[in-house]
Coordinates of C-alpha atoms and ligand atoms in Angstrom, one line a residue:
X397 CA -15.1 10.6 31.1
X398 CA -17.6 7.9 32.1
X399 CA -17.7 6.3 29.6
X400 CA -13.8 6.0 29.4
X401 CA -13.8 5.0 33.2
X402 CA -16.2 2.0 32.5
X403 CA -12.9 0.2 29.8
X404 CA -10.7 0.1 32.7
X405 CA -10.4 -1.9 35.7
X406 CA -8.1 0.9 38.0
X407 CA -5.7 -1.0 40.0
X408 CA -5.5 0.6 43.5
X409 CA -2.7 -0.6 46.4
X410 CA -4.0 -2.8 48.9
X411 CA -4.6 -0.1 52.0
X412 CA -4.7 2.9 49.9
X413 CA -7.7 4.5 50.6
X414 CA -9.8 4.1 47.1
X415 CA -10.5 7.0 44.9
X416 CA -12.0 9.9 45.8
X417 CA -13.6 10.6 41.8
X418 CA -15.3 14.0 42.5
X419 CA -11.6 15.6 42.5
X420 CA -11.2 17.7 39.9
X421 CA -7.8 16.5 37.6
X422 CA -8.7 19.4 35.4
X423 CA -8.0 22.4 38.3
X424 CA -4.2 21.1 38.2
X425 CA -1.5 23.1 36.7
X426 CA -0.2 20.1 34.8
X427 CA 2.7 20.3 31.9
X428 CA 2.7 17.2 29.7
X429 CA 6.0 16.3 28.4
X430 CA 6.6 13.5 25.7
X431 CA 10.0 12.1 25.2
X432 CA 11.1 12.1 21.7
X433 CA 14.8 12.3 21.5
X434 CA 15.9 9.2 20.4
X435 CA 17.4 8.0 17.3
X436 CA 14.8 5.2 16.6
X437 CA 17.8 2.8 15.0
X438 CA 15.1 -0.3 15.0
X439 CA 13.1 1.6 12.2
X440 CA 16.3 1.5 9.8
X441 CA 15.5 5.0 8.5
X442 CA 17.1 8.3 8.1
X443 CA 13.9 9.9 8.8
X444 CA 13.3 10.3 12.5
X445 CA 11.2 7.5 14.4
X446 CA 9.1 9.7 15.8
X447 CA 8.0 11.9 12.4
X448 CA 7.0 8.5 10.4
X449 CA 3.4 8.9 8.9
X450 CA 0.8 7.1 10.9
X451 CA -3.1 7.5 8.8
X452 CA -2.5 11.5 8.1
X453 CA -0.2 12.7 10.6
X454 CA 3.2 11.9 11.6
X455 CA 3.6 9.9 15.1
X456 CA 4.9 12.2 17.5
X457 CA 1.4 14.4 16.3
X458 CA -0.7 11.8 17.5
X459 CA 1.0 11.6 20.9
X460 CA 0.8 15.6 20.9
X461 CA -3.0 16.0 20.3
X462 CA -3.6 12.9 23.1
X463 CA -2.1 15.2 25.9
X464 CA -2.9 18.1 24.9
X465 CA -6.1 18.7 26.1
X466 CA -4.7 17.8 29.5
X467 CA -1.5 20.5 29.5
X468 CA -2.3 23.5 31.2
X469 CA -0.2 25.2 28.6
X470 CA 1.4 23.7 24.9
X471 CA 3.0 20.0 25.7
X472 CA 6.7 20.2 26.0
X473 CA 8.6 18.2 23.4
X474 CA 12.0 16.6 24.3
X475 CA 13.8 16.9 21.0
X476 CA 17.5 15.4 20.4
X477 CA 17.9 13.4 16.8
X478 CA 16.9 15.0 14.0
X479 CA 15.0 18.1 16.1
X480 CA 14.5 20.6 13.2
X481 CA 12.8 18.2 11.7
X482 CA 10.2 17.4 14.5
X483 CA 10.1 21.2 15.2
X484 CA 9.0 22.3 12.0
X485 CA 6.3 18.9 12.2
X486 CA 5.3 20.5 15.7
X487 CA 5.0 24.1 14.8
X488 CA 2.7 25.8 16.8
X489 CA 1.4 23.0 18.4
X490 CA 4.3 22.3 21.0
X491 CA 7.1 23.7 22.7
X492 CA 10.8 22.2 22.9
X493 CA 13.4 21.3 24.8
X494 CA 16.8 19.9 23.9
X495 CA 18.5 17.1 24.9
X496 CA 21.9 17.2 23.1
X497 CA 22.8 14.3 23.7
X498 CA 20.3 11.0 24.4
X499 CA 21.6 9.8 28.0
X500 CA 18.5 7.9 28.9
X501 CA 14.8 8.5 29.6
X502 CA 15.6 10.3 33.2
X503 CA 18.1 12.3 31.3
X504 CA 15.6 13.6 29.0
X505 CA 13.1 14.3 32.1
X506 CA 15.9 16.3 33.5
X507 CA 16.1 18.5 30.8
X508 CA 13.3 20.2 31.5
X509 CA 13.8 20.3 35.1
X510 CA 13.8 23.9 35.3
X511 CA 10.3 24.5 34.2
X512 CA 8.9 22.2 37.1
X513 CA 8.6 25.3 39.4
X514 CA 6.2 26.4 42.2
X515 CA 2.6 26.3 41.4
X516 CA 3.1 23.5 38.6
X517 CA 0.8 20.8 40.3
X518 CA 2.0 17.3 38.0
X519 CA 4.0 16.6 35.3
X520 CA 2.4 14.1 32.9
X521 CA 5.3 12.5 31.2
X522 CA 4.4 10.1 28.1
X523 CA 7.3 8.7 25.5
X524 CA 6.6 9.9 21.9
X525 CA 6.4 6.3 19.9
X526 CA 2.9 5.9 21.8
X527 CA 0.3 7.4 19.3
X528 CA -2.2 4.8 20.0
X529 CA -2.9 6.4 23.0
X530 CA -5.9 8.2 24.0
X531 CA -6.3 10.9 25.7
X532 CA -8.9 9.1 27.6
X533 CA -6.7 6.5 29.1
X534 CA -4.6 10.1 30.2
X535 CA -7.7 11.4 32.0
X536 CA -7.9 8.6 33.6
X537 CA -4.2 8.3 35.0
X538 CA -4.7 12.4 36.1
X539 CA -7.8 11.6 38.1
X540 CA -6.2 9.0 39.7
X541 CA -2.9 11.3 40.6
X542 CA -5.6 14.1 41.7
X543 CA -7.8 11.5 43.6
X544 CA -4.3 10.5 45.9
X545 CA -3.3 13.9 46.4
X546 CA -4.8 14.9 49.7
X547 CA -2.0 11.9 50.7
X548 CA 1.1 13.9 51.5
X549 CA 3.1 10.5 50.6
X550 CA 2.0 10.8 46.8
X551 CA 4.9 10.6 44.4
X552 CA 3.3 9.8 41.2
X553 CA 0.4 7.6 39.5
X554 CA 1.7 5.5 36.6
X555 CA 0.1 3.4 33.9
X556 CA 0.8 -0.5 34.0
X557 CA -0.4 -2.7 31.5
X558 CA -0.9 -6.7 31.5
X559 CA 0.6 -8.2 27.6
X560 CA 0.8 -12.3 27.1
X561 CA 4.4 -10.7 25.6
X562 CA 6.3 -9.1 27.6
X563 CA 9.4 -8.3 25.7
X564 CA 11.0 -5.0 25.0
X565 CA 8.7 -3.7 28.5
X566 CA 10.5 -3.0 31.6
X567 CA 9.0 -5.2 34.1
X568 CA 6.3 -4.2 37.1
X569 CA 8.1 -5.9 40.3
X570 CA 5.1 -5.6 43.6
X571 CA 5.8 -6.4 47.0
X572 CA 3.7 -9.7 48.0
X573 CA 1.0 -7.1 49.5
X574 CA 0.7 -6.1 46.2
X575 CA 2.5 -2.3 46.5
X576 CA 4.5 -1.5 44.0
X577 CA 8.6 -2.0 44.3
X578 CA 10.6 -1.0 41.6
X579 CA 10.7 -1.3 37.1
X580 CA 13.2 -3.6 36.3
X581 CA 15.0 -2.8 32.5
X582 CA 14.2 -6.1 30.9
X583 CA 18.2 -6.7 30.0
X584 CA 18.6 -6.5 34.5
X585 CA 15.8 -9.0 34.8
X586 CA 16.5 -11.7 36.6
X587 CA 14.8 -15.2 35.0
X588 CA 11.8 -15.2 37.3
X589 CA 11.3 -11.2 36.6
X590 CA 11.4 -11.7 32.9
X591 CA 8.1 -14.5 33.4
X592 CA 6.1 -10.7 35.0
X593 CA 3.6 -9.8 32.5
X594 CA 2.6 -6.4 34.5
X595 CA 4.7 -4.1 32.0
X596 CA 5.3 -0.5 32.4
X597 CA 4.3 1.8 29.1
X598 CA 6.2 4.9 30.0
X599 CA 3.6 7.0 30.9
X600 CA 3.6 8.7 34.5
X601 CA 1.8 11.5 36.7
X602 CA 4.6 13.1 39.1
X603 CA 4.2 15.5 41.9
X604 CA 6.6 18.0 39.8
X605 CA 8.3 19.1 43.8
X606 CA 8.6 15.8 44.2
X607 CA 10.0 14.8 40.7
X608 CA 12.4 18.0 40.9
X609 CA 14.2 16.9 44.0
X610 CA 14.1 13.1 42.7
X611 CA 15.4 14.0 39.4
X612 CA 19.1 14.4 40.6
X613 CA 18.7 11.4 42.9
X614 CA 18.9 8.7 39.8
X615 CA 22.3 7.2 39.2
X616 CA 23.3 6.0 36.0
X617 CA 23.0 2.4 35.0
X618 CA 25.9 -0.1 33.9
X619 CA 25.2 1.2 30.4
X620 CA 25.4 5.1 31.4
X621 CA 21.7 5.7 30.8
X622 CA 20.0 7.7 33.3
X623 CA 16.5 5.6 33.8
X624 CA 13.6 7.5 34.2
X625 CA 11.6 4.6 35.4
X626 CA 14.5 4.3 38.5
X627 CA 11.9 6.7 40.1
X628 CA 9.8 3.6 41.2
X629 CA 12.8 2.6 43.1
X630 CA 13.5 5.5 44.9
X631 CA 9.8 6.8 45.9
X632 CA 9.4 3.5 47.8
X633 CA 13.5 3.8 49.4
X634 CA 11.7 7.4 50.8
X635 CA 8.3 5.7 51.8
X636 CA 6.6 7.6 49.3
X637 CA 3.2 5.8 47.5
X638 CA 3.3 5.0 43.8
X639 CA -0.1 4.4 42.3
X640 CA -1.2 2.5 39.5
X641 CA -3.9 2.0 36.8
X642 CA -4.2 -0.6 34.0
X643 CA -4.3 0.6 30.5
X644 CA -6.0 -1.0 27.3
X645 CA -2.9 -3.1 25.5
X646 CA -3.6 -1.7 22.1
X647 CA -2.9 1.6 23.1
X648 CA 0.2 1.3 24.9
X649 CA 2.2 -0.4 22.3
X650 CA 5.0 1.2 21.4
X651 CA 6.3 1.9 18.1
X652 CA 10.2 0.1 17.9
X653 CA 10.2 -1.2 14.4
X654 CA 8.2 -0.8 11.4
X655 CA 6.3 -3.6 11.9
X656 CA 5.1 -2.3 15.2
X657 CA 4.3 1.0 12.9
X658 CA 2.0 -0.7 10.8
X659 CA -0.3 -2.6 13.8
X660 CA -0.6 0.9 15.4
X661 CA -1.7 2.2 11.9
X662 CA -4.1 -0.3 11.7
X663 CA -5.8 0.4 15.4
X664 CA -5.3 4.2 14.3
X665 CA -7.5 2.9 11.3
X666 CA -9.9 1.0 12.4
X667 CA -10.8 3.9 15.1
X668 CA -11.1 6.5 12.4
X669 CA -13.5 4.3 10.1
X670 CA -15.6 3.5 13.3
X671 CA -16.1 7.6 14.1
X672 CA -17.0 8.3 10.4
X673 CA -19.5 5.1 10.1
X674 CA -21.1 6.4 13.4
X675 CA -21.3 9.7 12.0
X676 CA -23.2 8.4 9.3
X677 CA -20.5 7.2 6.9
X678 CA -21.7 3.6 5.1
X679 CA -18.4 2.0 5.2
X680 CA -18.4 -0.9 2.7
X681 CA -15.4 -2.8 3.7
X682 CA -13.1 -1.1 6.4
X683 CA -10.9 -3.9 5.7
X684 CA -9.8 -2.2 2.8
X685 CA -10.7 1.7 3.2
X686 CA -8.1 3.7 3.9
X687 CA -9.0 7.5 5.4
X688 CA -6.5 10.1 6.9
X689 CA -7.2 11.3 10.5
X690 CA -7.7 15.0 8.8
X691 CA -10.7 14.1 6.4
X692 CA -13.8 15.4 6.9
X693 CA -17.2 13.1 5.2
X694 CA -20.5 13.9 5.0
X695 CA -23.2 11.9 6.3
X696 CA -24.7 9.4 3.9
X697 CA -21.5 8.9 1.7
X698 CA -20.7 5.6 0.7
X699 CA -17.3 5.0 0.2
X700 CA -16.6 1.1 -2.1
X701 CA -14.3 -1.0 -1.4
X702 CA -10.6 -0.1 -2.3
X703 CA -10.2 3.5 -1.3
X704 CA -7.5 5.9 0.1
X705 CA -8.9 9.6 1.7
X706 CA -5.9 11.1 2.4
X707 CA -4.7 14.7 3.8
X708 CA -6.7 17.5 3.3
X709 CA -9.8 16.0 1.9
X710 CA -13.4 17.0 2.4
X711 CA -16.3 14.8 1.0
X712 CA -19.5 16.6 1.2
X713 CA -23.5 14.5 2.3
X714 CA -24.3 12.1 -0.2
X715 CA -21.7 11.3 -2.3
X716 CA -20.5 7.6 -3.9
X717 CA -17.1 7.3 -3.8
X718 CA -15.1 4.0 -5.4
X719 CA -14.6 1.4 -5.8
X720 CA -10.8 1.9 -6.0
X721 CA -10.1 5.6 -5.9
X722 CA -7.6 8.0 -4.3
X723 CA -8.8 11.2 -3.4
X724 CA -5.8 13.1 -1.9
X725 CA -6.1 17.2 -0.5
X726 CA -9.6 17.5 -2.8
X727 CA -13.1 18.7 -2.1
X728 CA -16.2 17.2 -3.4
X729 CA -19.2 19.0 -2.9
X730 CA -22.3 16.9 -2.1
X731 CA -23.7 14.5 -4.3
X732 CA -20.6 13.4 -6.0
X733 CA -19.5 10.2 -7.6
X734 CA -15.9 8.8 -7.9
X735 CA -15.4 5.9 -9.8
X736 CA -11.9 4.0 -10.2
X737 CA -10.1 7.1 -9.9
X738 CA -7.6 9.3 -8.5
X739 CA -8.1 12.5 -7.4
X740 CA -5.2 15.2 -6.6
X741 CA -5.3 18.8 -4.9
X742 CA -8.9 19.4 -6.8
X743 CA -12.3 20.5 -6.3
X744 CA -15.8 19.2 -7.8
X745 CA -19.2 21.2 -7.4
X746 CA -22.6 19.5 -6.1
X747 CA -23.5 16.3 -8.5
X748 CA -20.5 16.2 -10.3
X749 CA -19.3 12.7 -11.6
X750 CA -15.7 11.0 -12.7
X751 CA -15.0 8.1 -13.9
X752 CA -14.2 5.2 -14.4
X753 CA -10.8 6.0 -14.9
X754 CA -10.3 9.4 -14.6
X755 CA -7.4 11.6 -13.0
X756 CA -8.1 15.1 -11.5
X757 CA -4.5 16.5 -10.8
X758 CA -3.6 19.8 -9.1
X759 CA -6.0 22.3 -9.6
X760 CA -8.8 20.8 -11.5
X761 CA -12.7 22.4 -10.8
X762 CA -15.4 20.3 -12.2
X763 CA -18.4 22.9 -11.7
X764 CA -21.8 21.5 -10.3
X765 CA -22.9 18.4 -12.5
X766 CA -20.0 18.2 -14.6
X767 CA -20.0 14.8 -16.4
X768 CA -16.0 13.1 -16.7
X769 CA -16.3 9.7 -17.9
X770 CA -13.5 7.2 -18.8
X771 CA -10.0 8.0 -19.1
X772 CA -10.2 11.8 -18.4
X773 CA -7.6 13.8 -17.7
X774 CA -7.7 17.8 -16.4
X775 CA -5.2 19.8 -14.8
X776 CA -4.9 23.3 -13.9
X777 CA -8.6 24.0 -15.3
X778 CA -12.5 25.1 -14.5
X779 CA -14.9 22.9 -16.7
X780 CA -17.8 25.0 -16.1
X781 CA -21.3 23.3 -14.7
X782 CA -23.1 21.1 -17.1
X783 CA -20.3 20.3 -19.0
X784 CA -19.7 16.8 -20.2
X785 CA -16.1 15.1 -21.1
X786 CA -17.3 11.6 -22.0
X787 CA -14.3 9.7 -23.1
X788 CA -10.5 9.7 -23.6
X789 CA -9.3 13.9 -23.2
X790 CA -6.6 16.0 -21.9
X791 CA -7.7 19.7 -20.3
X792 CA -5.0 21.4 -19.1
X793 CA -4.4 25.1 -18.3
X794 CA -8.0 25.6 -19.3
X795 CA -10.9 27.6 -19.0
X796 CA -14.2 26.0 -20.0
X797 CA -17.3 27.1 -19.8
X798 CA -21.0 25.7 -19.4
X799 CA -22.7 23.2 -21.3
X800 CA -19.5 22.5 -23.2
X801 CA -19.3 19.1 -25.2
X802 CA -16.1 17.6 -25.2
X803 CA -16.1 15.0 -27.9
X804 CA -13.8 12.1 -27.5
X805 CA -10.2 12.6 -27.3
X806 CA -10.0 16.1 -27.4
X807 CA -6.3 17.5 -26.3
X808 CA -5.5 20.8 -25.4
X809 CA -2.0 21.4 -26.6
X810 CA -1.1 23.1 -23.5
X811 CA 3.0 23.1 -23.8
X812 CA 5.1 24.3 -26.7
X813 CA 7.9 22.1 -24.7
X814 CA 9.2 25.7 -23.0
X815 CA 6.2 27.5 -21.8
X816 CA 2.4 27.0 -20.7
X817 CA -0.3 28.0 -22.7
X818 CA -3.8 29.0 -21.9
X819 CA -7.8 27.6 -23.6
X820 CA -11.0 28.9 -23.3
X821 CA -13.7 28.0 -24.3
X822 CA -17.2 29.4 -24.4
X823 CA -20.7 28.2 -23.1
X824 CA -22.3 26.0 -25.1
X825 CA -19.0 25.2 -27.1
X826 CA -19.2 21.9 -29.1
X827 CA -16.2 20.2 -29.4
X828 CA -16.1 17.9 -31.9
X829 CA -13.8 14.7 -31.3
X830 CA -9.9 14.7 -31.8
X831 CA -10.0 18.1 -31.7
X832 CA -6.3 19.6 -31.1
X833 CA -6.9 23.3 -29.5
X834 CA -3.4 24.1 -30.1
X835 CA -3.2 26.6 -26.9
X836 CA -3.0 29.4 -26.6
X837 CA -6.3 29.8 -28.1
X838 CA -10.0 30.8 -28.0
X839 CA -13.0 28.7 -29.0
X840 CA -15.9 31.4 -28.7
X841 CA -19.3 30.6 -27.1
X842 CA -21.6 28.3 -29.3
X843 CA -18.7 27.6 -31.6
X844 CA -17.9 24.1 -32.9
X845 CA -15.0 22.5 -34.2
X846 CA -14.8 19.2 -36.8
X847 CA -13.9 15.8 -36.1
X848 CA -9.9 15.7 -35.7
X849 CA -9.3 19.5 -36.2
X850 CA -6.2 21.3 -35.0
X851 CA -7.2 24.7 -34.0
X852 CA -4.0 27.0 -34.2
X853 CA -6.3 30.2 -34.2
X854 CA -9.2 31.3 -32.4
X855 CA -12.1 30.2 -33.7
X856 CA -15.4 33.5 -32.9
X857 CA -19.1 33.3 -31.2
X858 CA -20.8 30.4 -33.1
X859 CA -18.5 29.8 -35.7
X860 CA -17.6 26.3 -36.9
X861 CA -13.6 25.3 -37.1
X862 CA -12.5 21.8 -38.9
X863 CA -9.1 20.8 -41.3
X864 CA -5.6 20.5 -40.5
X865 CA -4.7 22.9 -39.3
X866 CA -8.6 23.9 -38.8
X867 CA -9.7 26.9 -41.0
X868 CA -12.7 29.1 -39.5
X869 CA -16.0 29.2 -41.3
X870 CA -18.2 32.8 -41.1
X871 CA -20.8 31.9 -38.1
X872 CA -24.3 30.7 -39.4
X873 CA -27.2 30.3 -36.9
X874 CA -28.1 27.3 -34.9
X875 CA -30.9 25.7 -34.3
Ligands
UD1_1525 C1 11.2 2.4 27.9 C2 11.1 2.1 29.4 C3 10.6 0.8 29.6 C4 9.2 0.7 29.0 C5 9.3 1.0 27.5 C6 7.9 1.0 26.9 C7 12.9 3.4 30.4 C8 14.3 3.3 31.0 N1 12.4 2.3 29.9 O1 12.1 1.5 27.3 O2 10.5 0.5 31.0 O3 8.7 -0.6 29.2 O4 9.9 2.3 27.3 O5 7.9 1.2 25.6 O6 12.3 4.4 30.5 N2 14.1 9.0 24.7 C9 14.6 10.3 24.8 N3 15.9 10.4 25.3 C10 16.7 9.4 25.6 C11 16.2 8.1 25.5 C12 14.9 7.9 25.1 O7 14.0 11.3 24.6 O8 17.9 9.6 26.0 C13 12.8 8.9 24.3 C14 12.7 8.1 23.0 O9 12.7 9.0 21.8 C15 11.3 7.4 23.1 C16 11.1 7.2 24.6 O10 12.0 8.1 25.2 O11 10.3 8.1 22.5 C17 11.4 5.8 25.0 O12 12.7 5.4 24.7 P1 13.1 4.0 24.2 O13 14.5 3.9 23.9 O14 12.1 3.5 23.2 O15 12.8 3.1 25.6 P2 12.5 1.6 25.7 O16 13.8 0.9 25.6 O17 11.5 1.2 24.8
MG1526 MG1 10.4 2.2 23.1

């Protein structure tokens, strides 16, 4: 919390008292309730504003996982368009509440008017197209809502937040001794109010007795929208005290258009580069790294220029990833090396290596020091440690073993254009290049097969297969 206190400059009312910061915001019983209702038209999608993917997560999660480790219990959701949809996103990490039909910000607050009951302390109330904003910045607006709450006047604490452009905000309007007086909608501004570049973000800490007999008080505007932020209005008509505090401008942007959706992605970015590389992640260029809110790196990976980490990824300690590779839901083990290439739903043991050009697709285990060189391809298989697969091969629905030699362009011929067929290999195998393995089929341990075989039958223990199609020659012994 220090350190968070130290980015903001708190605004405090000319006669209020100052803050009394050994309060304790974190002995309230305080339910945080985003607002995420509306349709979103200015994103020009079918898929609901608030579910778009932001670095790993969809937006409204972001918003979630700020507040929630300042909710007594799960945050409360308001869900109107599309809300199976953001349910199903949410699962287990929210509760809901419906708002058939979107009648305005104060409408949606109202809706959950019935769970602001005795012994709820505040009601944090954020919108969900915020998911640049921390949970920090939150902290800070609860401490200054607990610091004011030995005065009996207390209505709420609020956010504010200064921009050089104002529009789309609904406008701070303060009394010349500086007290707040009211939000002002930015289509009711008057000239001289549209010039005020104190802006109000949508995010407030109410006294929930006080916001549940205020609730009913707010009269709908000349549109028929219920304002939530008429409450300013109205606790200063009843002599009650609004407080303020300032909040960083890159996290209170909201999310309107998809424009706006990629300048949050990029502070969204830039934040999650900054916690790996201080973790012990060397970064190359963040400019153009690309890593998912859910990966997990080990300290003293390098990641090169040009990469995307996305969803379920793990990199182990020590591993060289890029340049230019997307590694999507796959574990590397320590010690790994990625070169130009993508990477789907797989797993490689400690040292392996890939690349350049090679494409690990769902289900692919290179075991511990597996060599893949160029244009590899393996799906569905286990290449068992020490293997190599130099150059130019297809392994799919296959089972290979340890010290296997893959020559160049080997194929498994996986799919009779019906059905899936199975390989396996043995340890020590030597596969001798353009091999067919015509599946389903079994290459025995220490067998070999010639230069362009097709293997239609299984080829035994150190036996040696070659011809078209390959014929199997009795096994002699190796050196
Ligand atoms: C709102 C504020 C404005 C503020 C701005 C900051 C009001 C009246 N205005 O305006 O002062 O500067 O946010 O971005 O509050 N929502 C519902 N149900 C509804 C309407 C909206 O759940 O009936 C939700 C939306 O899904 C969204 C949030 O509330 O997440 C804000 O709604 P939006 O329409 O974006 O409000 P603004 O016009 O931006
Ligand atoms: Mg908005």
């Amino acid at each position: 919390m220090s350190s968070a206190r130290r980015r903001f400059a708190p605004y405090t009312q000319p006669g209020a008292t100052g803050l009394p910061f050994d309060c304790d915001a974190d002995s309230m019983n305080t339910i945080a309730l985003l607002l995420a209702a509306g349709y979103g038209k200015r994103m020009k999608s079918d898929l609901p504003k608030v579910l778009h993917p932001l670095v790993g997560r969809p937006m409204i999660e972001w918003c979630v996982r700020a507040v929630q480790p300042l909710a007594t219990g799960r945050p409360v959701v308001v869900v109107g368009h599309g809300k199976e949809q953001v349910q199903a996103a949410l699962a287990g990490q929210a509760d809901f509440v419906e708002q058939a039909e979107q009648r305005g910000t104060g409408h949606a607050v109202m809706q959950a008017a019935s769970l602001f009951v005795d012994g709820v302390d505040a009601v944090l109330v954020s919108y969900g197209d915020m998911p640049a904003l921390r949970t920090e910045t939150l902290a800070q607006l609860l401490e200054l809502f607990a610091g004011h709450r030995s005065d009996p006047s207390l209505a709420f604490a609020m956010l504010t937040v200064v921009r050089d452009n104002p529009q789309g905000f609904g406008r701070i309007v303060r009394a010349p001794d500086g007290r707040i007086q009211a939000i002002v909608e930015e289509v009711d501004c008057t000239p001289e109010q549209r010039l005020i570049r104190e802006l109000n973000p949508g995010v407030y800490c109410f006294d929930a007795a006080w916001l549940r007999a205020g609730l009913p008080k707010i009269t709908p505007s000349a549109s028929g929208e219920y304002y939530l932020t008429d409450l300013v209005a109205l606790a200063v008509s009843e002599g009650r005290t609004v407080v303020t505090v300032q909040a960083p401008v890159e996290e209170v942007d909201g999310v309107n258009t998809r424009v706006q959706l990629a300048e949050a992605a990029a502070v969204l970015r830039r934040r999650i580069l900054e916690r790996h590389m201080l973790a012990g992640v060397t970064i190359v260029d963040p400019a153009t790294t690309y890593i998912d809110d859910t990966v997990r790196i080990g300290q003293d990976t390098t990641i090169l220029p040009g990469c995307l980490l996305q969803g379920a990824t793990i990199v182990g300690a020590g591993c060289r990833i890029g340049p230019h590779s997307q590694i999507v839901d796959t574990q590397l083990a320590d010690g790994c090396r990625v070169v130009y290439s993508v990477l789907e739903s797989a797993r490689m043991d400690q040292g392996a290596e890939i690349g350049p050009f090679g494409h690990l697709r769902k289900g692919a285990h290179l075991g511990e020091g597996v060599h893949m060189g160029n244009f590899g391809e393996v799906k569905d298989s286990y290449l068992g440690a020490g293997t190599k697969m130099g150059h130019f091969s297809y392994i799919g629905n296959a089972q290979v073993g340890e010290n296997v030699n893959i020559g160049a362009g080997t194929i498994t011929c996986n799919y009779d254009g019906v059905n899936k067929a199975k390989t396996e290999i043995g340890n020590n195998a030597f596969i001798g290049s353009d091999t067919m393995l015509v599946a389903p089929v079994t290459i025995g341990a220490g067998a070999r097969t010639g230069a362009g075989a097709v293997v239609t039958r299984d080829v035994g223990d150190g036996e040696t297969a070659y011809g078209v199609p390959a014929r199997a020659k009795p096994a002699r012994p190796r050196k």
